Short mmCIF file of C-alpha atoms in Angstrom, two decimals:
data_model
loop_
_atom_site.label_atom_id
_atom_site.label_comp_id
_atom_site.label_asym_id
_atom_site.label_seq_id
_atom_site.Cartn_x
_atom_site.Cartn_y
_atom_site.Cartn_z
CA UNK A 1 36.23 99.46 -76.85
CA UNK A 2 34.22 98.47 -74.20
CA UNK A 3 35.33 96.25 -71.48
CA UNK A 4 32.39 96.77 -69.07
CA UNK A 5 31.47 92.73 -68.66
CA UNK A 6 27.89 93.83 -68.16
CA UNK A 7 28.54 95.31 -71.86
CA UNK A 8 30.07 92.11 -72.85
CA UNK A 9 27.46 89.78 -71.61
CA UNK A 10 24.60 91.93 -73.55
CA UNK A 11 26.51 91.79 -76.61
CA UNK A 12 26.71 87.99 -76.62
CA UNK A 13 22.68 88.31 -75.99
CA UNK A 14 21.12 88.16 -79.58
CA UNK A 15 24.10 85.23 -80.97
CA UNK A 16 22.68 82.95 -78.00
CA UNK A 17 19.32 84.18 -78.68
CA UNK A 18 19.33 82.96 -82.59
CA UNK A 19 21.23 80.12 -81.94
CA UNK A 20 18.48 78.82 -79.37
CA UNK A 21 15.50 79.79 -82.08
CA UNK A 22 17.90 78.30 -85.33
CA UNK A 23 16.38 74.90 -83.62
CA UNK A 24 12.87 75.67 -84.71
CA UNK A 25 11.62 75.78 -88.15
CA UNK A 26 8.16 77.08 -89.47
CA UNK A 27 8.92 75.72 -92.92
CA UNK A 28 8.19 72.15 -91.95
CA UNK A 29 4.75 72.11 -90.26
CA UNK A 30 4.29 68.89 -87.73
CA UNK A 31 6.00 67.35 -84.57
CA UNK A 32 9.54 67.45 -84.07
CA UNK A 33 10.35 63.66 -83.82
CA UNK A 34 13.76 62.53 -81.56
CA UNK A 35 16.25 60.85 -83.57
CA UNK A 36 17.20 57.03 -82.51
CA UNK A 37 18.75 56.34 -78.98
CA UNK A 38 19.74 53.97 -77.21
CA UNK A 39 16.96 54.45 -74.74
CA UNK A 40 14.91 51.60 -72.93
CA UNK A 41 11.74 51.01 -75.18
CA UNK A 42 9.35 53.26 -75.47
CA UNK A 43 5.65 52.42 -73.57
CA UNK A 44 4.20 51.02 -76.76
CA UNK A 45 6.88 48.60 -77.26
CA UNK A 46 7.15 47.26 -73.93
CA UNK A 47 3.25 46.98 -73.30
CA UNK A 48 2.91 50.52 -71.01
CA UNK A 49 4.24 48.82 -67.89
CA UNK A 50 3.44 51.57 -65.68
CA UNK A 51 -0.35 50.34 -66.72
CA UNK A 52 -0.47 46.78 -66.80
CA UNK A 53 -2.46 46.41 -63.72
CA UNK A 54 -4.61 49.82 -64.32
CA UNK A 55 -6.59 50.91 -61.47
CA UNK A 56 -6.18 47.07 -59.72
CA UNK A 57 -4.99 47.75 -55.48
CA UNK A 58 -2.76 45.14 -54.03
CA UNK A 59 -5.55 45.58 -51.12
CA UNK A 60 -8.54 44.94 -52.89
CA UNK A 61 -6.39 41.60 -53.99
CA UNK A 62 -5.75 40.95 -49.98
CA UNK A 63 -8.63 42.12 -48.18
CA UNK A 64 -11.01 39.40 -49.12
CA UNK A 65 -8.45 36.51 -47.54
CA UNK A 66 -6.96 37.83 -44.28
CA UNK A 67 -10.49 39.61 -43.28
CA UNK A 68 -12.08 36.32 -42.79
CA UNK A 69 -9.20 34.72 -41.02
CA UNK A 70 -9.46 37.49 -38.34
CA UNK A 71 -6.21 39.61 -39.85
CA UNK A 72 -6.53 43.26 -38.84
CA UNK A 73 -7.45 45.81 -41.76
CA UNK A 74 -4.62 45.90 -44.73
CA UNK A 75 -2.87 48.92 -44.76
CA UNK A 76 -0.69 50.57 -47.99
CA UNK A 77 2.96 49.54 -48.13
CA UNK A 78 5.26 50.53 -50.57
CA UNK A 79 8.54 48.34 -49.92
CA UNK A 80 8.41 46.25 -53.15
CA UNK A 81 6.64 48.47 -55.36
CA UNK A 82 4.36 51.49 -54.70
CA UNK A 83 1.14 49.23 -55.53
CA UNK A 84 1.20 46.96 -52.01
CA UNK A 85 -0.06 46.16 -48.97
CA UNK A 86 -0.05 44.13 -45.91
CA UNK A 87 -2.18 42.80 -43.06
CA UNK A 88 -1.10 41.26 -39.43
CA UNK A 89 -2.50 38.81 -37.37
CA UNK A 90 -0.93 39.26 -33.82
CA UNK A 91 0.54 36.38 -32.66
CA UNK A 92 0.25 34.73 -35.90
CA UNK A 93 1.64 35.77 -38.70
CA UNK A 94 2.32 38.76 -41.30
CA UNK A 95 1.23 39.11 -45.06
CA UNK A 96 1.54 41.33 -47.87
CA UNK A 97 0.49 41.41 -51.42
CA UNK A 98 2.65 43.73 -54.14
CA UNK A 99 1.91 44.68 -57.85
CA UNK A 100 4.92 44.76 -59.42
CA UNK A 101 4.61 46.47 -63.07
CA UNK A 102 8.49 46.84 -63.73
CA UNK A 103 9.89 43.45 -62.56
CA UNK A 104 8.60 39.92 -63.91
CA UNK A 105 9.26 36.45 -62.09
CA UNK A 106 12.46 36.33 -63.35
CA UNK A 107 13.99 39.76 -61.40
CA UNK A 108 12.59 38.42 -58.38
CA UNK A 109 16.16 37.62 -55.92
CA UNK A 110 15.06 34.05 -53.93
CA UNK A 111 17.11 35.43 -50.54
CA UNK A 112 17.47 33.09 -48.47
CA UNK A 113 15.20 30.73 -50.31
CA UNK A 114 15.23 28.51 -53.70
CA UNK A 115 12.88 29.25 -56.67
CA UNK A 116 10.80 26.42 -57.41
CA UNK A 117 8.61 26.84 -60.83
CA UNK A 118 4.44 26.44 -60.21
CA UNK A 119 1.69 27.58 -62.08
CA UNK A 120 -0.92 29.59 -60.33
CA UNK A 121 -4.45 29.32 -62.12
CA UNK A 122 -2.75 28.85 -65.89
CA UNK A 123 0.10 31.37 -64.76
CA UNK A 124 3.88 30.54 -64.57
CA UNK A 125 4.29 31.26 -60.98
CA UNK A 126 7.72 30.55 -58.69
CA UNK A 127 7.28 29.55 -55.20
CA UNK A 128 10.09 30.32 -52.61
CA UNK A 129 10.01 28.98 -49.08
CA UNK A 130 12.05 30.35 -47.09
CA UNK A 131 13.20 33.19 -48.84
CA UNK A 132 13.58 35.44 -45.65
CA UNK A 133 14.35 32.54 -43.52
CA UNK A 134 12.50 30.23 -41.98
CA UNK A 135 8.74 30.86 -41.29
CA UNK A 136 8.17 32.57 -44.37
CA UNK A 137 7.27 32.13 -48.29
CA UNK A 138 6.50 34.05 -50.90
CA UNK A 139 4.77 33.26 -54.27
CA UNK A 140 5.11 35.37 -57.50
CA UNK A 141 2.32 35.04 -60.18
CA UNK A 142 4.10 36.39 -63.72
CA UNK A 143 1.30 38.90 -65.34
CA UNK A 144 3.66 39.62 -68.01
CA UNK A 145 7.59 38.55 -68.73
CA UNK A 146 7.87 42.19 -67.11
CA UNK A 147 5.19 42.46 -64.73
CA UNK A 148 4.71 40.06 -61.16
CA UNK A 149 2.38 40.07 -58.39
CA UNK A 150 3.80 38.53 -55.20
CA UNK A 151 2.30 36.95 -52.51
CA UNK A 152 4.66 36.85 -49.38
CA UNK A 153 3.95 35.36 -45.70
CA UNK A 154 5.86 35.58 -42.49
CA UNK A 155 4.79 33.56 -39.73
CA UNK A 156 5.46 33.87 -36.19
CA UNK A 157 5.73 30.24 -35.55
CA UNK A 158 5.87 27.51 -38.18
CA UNK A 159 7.43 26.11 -40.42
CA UNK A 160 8.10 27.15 -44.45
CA UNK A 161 5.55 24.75 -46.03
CA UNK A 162 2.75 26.69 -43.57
CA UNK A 163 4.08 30.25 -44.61
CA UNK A 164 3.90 28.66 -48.10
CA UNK A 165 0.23 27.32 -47.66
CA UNK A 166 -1.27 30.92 -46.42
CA UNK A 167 1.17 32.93 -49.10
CA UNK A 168 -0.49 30.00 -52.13
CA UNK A 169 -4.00 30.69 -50.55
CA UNK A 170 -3.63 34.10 -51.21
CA UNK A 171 -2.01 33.81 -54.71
CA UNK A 172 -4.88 31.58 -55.77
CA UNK A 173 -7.38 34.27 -54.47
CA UNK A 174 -6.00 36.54 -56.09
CA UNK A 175 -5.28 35.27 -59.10
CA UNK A 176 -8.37 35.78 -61.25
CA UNK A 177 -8.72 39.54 -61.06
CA UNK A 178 -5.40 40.38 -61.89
CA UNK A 179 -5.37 41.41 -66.14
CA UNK A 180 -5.22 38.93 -68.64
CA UNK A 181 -2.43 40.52 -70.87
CA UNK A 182 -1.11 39.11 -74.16
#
């Protein structure tokens, strides 16, 4: 017999090999089809989140506010989701805008702040002053139950009704181009 463990490895060669290959089957033609799990939903049940705002920037959304109030150019950020951005005003105040496609309204954590229930344009919409401390705001527009885009302000002086003013402005600017879905 041979004990060689080179040897041994060969030999177990062509019982691995079949049983990899026993998996496929040419006598049923078509797509192998996974059996049930306990998976999250597929895209087609939970309305392709990943999609739900297509091609849409969180900068085109903020451009067209802060430009005219003399914010410098918005730049990509990706602390919320990987769809944001933000603009600065020096000596002012900072803003952002985020597309969120796998949190809705409801995942949003208030921080320091309370959630208080809007509508923005039609939209259920929270509104949460001072939810990193005082001087700041943010509004969340709900696209779908699993979907948000957020509006947030920080302002260098002020109070939480003024950070929620500029973060509303920019919700309601945004607003309309965002996607109608359901």
């Amino acid at each position: 017999m041979d004990t060689n463990p080179r040897s041994l490895k060969l030999a177990g060669l062509p019982i691995a090999l079949s049983l990899l290959l026993s998996g496929c089957s040419q006598e049923k033609p078509g797509n192998a089809v996974p059996g049930p799990s306990s998976a999250a939903p597929s895209s087609s049940q939970s309305g392709n989140p990943a999609n739900v705002f297509g091609d849409l920037k969180a900068c085109e959304l903020l451009e067209p506010t802060t430009t005219p109030k003399g914010f410098a150019a918005p730049e990509i950020e990706r602390y919320e989701s990987d769809n944001g951005c933000a603009a600065q005003k020096r000596g002012y105040a900072s803003v952002s805008i985020y597309l969120v496609p796998e949190a809705g309204i409801d995942q949003l954590s208030p921080g320091q702040g309370t959630k208080v229930p809007t509508k923005v344009g039609g939209r259920e919409a929270v509104e949460i002053p001072g939810d990193s401390g005082t001087e700041a705001c943010t509004v969340a527009i709900a696209v779908t139950p699993t979907a948000r885009m957020t509006a947030s302000t920080s302002l260098n002086e002020g109070t939480n009704e003024e950070a929620c003013a500029l973060a509303r402005e920019l919700a309601i600017a945004a607003e309309p181009k965002l996607p109608k879905v359901g």
